[in-house]
Coordinates of C-alpha atoms in Angstrom, one line a residue:
X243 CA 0.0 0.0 0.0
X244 CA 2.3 2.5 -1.4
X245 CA 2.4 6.4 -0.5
X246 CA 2.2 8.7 -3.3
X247 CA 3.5 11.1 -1.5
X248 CA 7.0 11.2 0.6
X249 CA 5.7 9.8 3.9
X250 CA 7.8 10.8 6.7
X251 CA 9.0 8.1 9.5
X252 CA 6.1 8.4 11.7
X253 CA 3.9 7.8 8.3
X254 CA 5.7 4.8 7.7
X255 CA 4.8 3.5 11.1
X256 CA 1.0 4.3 10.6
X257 CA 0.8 2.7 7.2
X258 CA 3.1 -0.1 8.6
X259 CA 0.1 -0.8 11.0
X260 CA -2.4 -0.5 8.5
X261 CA -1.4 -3.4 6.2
X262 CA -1.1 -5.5 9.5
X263 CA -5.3 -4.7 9.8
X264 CA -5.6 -5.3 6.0
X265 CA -4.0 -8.7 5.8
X266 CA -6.6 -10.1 8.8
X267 CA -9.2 -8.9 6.0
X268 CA -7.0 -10.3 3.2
X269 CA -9.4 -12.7 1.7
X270 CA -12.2 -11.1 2.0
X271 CA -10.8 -7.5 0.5
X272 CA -9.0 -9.7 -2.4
X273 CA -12.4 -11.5 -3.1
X274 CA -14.9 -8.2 -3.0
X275 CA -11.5 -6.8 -5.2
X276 CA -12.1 -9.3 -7.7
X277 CA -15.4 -9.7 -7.9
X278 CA -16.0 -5.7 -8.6
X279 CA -12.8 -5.9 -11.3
X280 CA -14.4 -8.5 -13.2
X281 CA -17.5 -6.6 -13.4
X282 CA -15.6 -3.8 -14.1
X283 CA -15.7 -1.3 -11.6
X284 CA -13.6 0.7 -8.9
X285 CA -13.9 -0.3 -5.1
X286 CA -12.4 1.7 -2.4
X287 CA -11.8 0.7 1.3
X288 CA -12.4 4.6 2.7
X289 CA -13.6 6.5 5.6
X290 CA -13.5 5.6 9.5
X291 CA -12.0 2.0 8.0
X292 CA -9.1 3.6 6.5
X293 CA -8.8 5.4 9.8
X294 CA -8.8 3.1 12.2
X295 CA -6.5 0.6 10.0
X296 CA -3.9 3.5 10.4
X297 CA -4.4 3.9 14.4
X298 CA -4.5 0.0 14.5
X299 CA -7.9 -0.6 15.8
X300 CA -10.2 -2.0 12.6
X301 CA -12.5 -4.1 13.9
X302 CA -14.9 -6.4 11.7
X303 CA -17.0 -3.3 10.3
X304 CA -15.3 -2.2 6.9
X305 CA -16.8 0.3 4.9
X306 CA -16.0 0.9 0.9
X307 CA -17.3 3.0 -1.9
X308 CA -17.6 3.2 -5.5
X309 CA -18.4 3.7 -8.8
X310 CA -21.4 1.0 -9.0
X311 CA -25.1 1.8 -8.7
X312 CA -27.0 -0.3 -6.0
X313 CA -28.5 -2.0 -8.1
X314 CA -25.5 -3.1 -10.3
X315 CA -24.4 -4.3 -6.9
X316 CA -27.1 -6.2 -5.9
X317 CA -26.9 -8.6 -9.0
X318 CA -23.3 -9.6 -8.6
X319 CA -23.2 -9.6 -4.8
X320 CA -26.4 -11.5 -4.1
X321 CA -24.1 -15.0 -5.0
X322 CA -21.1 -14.0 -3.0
X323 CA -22.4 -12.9 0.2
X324 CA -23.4 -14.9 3.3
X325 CA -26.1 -12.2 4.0
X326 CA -27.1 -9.2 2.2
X327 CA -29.2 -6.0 3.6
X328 CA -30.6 -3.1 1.4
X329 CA -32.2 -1.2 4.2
X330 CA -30.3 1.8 3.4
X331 CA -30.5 1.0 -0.6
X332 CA -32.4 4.7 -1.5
X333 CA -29.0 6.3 -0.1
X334 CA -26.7 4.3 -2.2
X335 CA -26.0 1.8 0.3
X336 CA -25.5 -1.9 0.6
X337 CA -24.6 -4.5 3.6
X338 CA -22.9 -7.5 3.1
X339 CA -21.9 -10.2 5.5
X340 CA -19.3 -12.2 4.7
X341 CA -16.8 -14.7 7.2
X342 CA -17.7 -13.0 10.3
X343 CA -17.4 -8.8 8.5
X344 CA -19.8 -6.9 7.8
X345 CA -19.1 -4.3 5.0
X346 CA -20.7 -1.3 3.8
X347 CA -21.0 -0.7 0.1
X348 CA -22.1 3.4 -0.5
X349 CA -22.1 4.2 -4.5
X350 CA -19.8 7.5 -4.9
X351 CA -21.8 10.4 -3.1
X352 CA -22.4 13.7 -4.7
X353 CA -25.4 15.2 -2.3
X354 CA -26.5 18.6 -2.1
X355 CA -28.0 20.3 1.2
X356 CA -30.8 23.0 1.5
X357 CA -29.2 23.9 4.7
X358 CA -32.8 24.1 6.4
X359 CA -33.9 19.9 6.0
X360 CA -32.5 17.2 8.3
X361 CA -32.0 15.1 5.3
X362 CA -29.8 15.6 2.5
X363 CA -30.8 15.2 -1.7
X364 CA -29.2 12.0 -2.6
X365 CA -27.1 12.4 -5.8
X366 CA -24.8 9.8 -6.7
X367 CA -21.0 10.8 -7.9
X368 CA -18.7 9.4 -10.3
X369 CA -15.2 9.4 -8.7
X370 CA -13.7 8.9 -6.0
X371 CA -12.2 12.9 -5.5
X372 CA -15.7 14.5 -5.0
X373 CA -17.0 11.1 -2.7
X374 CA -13.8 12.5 -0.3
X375 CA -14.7 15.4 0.0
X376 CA -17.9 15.7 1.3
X377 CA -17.1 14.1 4.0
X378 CA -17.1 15.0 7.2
X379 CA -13.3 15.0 8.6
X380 CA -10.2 14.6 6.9
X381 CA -8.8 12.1 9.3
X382 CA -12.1 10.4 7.5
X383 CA -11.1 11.3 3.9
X384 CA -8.8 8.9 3.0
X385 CA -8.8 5.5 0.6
X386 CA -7.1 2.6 -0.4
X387 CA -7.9 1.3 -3.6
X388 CA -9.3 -2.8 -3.3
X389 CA -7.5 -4.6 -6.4
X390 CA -7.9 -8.6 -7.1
X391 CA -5.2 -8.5 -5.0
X392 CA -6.3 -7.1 -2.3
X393 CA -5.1 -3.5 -0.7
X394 CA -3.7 -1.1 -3.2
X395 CA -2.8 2.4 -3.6
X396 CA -3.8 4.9 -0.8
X397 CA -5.3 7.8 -1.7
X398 CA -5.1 10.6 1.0
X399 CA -5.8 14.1 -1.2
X400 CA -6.9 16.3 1.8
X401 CA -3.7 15.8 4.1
X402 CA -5.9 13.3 6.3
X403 CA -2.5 11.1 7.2
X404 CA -1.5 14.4 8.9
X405 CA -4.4 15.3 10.9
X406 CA -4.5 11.7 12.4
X407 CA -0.5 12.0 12.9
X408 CA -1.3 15.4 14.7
X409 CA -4.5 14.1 15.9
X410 CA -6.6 17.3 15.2
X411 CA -10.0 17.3 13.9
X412 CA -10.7 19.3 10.9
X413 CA -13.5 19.9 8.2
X414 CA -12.1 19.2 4.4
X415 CA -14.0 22.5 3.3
X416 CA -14.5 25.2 5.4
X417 CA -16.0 24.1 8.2
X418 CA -19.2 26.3 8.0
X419 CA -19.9 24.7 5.1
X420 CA -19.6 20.9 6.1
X421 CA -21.7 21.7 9.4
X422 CA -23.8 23.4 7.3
X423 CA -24.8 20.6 5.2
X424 CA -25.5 18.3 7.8
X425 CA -25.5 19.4 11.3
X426 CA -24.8 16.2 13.5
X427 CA -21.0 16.3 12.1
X428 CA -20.7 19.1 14.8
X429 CA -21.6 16.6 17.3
X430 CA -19.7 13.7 15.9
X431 CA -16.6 15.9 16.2
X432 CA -17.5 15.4 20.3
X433 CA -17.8 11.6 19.8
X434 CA -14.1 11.2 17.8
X435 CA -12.7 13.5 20.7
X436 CA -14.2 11.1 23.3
X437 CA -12.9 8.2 21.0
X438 CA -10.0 8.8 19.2
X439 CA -8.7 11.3 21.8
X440 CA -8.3 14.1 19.2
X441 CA -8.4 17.8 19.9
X442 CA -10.6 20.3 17.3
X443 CA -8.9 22.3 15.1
X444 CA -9.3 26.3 16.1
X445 CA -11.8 26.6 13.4
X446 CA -13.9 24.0 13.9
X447 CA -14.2 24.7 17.5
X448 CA -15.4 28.5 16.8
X449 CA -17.9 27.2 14.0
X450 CA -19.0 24.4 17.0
X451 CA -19.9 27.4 19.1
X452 CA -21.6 30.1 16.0
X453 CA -23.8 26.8 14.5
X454 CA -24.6 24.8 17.7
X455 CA -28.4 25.9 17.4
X456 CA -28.6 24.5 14.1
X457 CA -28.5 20.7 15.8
X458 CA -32.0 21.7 16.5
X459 CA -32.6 19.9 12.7
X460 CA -31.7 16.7 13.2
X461 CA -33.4 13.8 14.3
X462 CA -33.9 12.7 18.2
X463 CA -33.1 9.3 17.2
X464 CA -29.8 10.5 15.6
X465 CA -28.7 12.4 18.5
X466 CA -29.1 9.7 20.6
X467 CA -26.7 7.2 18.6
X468 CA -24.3 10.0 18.2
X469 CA -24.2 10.2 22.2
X470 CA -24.2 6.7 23.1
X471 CA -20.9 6.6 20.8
X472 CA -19.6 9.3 23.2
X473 CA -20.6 7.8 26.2
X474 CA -18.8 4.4 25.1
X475 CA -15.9 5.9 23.9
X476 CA -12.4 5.8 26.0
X477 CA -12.7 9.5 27.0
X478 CA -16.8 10.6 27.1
X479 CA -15.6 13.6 29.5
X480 CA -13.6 15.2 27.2
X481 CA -16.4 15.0 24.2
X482 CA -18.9 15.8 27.2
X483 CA -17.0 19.0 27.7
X484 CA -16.3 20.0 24.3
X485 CA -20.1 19.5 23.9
X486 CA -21.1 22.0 27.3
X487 CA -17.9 24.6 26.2
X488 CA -19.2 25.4 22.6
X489 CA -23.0 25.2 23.3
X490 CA -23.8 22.1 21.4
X491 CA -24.8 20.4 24.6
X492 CA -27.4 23.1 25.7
X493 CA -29.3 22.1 22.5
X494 CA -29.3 18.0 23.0
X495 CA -28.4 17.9 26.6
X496 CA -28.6 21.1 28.3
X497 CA -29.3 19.5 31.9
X498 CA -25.9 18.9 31.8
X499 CA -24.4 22.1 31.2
X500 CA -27.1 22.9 33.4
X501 CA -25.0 22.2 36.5
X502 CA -22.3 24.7 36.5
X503 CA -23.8 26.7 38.6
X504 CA -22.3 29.6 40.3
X505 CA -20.4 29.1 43.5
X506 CA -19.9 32.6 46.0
X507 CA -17.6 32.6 48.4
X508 CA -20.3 32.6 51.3
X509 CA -22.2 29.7 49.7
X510 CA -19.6 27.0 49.5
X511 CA -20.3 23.3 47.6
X512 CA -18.6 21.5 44.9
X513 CA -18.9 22.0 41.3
X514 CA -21.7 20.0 40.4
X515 CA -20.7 19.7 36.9
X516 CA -16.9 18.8 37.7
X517 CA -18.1 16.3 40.2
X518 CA -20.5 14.5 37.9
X519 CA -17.5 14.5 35.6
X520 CA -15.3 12.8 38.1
X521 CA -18.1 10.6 39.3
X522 CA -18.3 9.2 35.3
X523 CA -14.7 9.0 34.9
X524 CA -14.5 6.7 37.8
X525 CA -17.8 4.7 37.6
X526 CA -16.1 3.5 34.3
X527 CA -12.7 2.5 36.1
X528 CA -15.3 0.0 37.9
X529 CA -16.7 -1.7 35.1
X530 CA -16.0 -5.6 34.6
X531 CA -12.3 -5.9 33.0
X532 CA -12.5 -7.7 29.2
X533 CA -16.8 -6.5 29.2
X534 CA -18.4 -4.0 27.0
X535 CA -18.6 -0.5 28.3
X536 CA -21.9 -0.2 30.4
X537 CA -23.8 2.0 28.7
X538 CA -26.7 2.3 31.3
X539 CA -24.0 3.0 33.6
X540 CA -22.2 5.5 32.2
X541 CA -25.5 7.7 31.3
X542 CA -26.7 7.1 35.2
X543 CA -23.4 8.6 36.5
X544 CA -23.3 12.0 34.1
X545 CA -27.1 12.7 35.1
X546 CA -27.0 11.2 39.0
X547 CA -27.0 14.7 40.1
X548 CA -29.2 16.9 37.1
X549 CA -31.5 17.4 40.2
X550 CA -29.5 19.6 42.3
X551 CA -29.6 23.3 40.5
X552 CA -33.4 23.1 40.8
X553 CA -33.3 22.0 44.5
X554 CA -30.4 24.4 45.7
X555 CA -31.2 26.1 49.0
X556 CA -29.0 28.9 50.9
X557 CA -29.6 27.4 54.5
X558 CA -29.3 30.0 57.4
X559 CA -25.9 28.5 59.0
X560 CA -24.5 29.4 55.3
X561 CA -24.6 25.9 54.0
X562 CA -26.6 24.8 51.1
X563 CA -28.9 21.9 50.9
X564 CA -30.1 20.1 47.7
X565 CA -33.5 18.0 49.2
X566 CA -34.6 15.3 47.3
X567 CA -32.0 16.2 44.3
X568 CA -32.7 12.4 43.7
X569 CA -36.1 12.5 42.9
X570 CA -36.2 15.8 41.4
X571 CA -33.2 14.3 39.4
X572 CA -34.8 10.9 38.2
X573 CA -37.7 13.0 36.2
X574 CA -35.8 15.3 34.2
X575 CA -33.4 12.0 33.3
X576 CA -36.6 10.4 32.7
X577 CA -38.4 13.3 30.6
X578 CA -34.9 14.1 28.8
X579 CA -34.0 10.5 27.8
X580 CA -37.9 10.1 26.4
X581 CA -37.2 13.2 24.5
X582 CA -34.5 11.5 23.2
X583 CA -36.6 8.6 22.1
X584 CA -34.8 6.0 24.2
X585 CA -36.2 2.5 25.1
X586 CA -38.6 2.3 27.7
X587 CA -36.4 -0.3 29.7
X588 CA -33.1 2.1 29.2
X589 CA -35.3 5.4 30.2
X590 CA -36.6 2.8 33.7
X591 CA -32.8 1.6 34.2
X592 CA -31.2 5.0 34.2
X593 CA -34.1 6.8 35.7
X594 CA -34.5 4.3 38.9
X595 CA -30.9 4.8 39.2
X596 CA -30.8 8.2 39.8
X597 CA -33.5 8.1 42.1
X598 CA -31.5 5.2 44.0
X599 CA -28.4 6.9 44.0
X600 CA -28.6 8.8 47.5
X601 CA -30.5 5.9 49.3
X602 CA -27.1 4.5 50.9
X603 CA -26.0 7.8 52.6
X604 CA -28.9 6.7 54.9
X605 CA -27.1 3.8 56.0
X606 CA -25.3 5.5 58.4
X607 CA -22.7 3.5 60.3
X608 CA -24.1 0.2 59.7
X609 CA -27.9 1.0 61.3
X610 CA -30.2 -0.1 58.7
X611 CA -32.4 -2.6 59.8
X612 CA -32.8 -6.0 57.5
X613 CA -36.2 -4.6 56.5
X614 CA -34.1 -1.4 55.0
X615 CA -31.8 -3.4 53.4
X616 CA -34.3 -5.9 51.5
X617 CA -36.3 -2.9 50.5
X618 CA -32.9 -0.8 49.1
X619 CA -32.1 -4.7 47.8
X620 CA -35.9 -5.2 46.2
X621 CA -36.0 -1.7 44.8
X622 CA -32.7 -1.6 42.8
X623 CA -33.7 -5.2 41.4
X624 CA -31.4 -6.4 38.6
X625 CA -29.9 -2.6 38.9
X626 CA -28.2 -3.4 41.9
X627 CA -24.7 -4.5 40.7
X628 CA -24.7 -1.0 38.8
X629 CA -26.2 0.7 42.2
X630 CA -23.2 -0.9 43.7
X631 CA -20.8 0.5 41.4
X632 CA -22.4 4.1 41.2
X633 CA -23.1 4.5 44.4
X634 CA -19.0 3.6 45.2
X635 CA -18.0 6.2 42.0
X636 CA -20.2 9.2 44.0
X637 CA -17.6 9.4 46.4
X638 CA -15.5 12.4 45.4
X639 CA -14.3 13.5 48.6
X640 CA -10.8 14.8 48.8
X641 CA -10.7 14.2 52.4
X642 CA -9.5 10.7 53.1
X643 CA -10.9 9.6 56.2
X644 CA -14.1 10.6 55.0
X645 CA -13.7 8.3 51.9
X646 CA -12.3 5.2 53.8
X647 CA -15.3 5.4 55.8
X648 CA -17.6 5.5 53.0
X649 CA -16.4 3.1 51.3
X650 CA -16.2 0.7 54.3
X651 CA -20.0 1.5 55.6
X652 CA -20.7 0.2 51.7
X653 CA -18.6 -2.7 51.9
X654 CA -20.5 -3.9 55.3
X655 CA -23.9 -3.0 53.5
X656 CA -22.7 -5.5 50.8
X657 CA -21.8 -7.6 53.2
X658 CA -24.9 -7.5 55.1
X659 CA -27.0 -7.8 51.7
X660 CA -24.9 -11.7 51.0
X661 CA -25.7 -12.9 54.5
X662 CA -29.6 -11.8 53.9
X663 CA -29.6 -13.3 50.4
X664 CA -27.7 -16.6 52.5
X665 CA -30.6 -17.1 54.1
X666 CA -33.4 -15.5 52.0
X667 CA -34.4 -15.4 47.7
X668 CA -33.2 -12.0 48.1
X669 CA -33.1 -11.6 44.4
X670 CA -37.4 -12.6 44.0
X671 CA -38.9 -10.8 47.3
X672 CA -42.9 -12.2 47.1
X673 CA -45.7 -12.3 49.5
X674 CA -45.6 -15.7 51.0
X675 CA -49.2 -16.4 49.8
X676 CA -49.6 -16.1 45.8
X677 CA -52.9 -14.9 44.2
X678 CA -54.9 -18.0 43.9
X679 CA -53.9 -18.8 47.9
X680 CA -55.5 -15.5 48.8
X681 CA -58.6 -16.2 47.1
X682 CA -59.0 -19.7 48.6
X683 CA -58.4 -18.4 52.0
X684 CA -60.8 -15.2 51.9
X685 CA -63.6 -16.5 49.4
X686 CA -63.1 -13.5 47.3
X687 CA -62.8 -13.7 43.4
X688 CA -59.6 -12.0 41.4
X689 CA -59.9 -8.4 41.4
X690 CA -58.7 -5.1 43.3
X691 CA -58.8 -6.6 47.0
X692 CA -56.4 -9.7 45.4
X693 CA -54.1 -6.9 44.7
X694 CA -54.2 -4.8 47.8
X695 CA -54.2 -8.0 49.3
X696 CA -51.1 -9.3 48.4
X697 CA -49.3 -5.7 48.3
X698 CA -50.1 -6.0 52.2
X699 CA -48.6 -9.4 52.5
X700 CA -44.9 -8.3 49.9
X701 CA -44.6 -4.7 52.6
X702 CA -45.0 -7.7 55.5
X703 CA -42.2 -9.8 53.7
X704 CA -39.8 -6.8 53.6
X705 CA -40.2 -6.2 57.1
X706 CA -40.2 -9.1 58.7
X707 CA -38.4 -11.4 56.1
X708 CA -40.1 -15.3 55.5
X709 CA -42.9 -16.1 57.4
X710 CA -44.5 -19.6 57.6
X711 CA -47.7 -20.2 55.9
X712 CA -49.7 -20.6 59.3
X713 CA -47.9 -16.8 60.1
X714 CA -49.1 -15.8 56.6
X715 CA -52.6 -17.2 57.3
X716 CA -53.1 -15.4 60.3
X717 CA -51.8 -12.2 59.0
X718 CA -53.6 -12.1 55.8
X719 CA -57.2 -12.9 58.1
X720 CA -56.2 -10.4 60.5
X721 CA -55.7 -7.6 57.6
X722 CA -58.8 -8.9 55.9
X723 CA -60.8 -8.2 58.9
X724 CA -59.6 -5.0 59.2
X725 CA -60.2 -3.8 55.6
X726 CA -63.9 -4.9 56.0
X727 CA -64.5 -3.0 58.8

């Protein structure tokens, strides 16, 4: 894979690494080579591919263009393929499975922007130059021709090989322009800084901060993706705060920003913001080593504490209070990640966190009861393991003794929530009559009193723990009694 140009030594080294990725691919770029040669066309490995083959980190996602129409592809790919999608066949793109990738065919891209629509005018190109740059980055506007023999020439007309050697962001027109046309590139410049750990070039950061409000045309659904990305990445503060310094975030997220507030020199507390920061950075250090980021995670740390600017109170001793932050906190996570068109379950997960998040600094020194700590068990449910590690990430404290202890009053809670699950189905807490039980026993058909019924019986299980079925009996007639009079 050749360089046209007279690659200095640390180019060698990145191209060095990038035919180490192409040869894992070798068979699969030398068949797809072929196969578009013998049909006579022109097939280019480009983009984010070309990319991360230089930083050495391709994975199995490999993305190409060219000259050939869709449908030109579809005919001679259909045999070759172990799987073939056309979901995104009206933009000129194809995906093809094949031994364990999956590739990304896009016919050379030409498209024109109104500036005002969230969608783009799909016009097809016919080389490879104009496909480059329209693209969103430069470190993003490279190629490497795919021959019959696999990786070719590289192409790199818009100096990308030096942007990713300087690791600086930049726009291949003016970046006005590229933002212009589609407005999500300004947030995907804080996603590659959270996952390439590249800085912004001085222009695209002041265009960041004059077009921010135009993010305001695209898609919830988009947004979202473009965040989770962040949020996964090896360094979601830094995109986090490139997002809250140019504005960007007080159009998608702006509960975030939301949290630098003002601190006087009478009123003193910690910088909310800088805090939630610190909490995310290190509820990630406690992920499982060798697992998938946590994305749930990760969200309920950067929002734990949205609550507290609304709850703020100036308390007469000088302090400041934030009551029920947590709760306050949980619906605007809630209400923001709806607006952001997220799952039901991941909008409940992150949510119920948040509201969970301040439940252990009742603990004390080791007072709860073991009704307190089946409830705090029972309410996290399958959350808990992540309750555990956010709860452990919250502690910021710069005073150590003050952090020992909190982290030692959670490591006897923990302890005190195995011994409980020793004895106890800690994990499934349930009245210790079912439905049809309460029924037989009080002669009542299904219906409300069922329900309030065995409500009564689960608030009797978390405070007392197992009872026998004669206690149960006796408990349930005794309630019953009383609910009838």
């Amino acid at each position: 894979m050749p360089d046209p140009r007279q690659p200095s030594p640390s180019d060698v080294e990145l191209l060095a690494a990038a035919q180490v990725s192409l040869n894992r691919h070798a068979r699969v770029l030398a068949g797809l080579g072929r196969l578009f040669a013998d049909h006579g066309h022109q097939l280019y490995l480009v983009g984010g591919s070309v990319r991360d083959a230089l930083l050495g980190r391709l994975g199995t996602d490999l993305d190409f263009t060219t000259d050939a129409r869709p449908e030109q592809m579809q005919a001679f790919l259909r045999d070759w393929a172990d799987a073939l999608w056309d979901t995104g066949i009206e933009f000129g793109t194809l995906g093809v499975g094949k031994d364990g990738d999956r590739l990304e065919l896009t016919t050379f891209r030409a498209d024109s922007y109104d500036q005002q629509s969230r969608h783009p005018e799909v016009r097809f190109g016919d080389n490879l130059a104009d496909d480059l740059v329209r693209r969103d980055f430069t470190v993003n506007a490279m190629a490497v021709q795919i021959t019959a023999q696999g990786p070719g020439e590289f192409f790199d007309p818009l100096n990308g090989l030096s942007a990713l050697r300087a690791g600086v962001l930049d726009t291949p027109a003016e970046p006005e322009v590229s933002f212009g046309d589609d407005p999500l590139r300004m947030l995907r410049a804080a996603r590659f800084v959270s996952q390439l750990g590249f800085a912004v070039a001085p222009r695209v950061r002041r265009a960041l901060g004059d077009m921010a409000p135009q993010l305001g045309r695209i898609s919830a659904e988009r947004v979202a993706a473009e965040l989770d990305k962040l949020l996964l990445g090896r360094d979601p503060v830094a995109g986090i705060d490139l997002m809250v310094e140019t504005g960007l975030g007080e159009v998608v997220l702006p509960e975030v920003g939301g949290m630098r507030m003002a601190i006087d020199e009478h009123h003193q507390h910690k910088d909310v913001y800088q805090h939630s920061l610190t909490v995310l950075r290190q509820a990630m250090e406690l992920e499982e080593p060798g697992s998938p980021p946590d994305l749930v995670l990760r969200w309920a740390a950067l929002l734990h504490d949205i609550g507290k600017p609304a709850t703020r109170r100036h308390e007469p001793d000088g302090g400041v209070s934030f009551h029920h932050h947590e709760v306050v906190g949980a619906k605007m996570a809630r209400k923001r990640m709806r607006a952001l068109k997220y799952s039901k379950q991941m909008v409940d997960d992150v949510s119920q966190l948040v509201y969970l998040h301040l439940r252990f600094h009742g603990y004390g020194d080791g007072r709860w009861t073991d009704s307190a700590v089946r409830r705090y068990v029972t309410d996290a449910g399958p959350l808990l393991g992540r309750l555990h590690k956010l709860v452990r990430a919250d502690c910021t404290t710069r005073n150590k003794r003050r952090a020992a202890r909190l982290q030692a009053n959670y490591d006897d809670l923990e302890r005190r929530i195995e011994e409980l699950a020793a004895r106890e189905d800690l994990a499934r807490v349930r009245p210790d009559l079912d439905g049809n039980e309460i029924m037989e026993i009080l002669g009542i058909p299904a219906g409300p009193q069922v329900g309030r019924a065995w409500n009564h019986l689960k608030e009797l299980r978390l405070d007392r723990g197992p009872l026998s079925r004669e206690e149960a009996v006796d408990e349930l007639l005794a309630w019953w009694n009383r609910e009838r009079s």
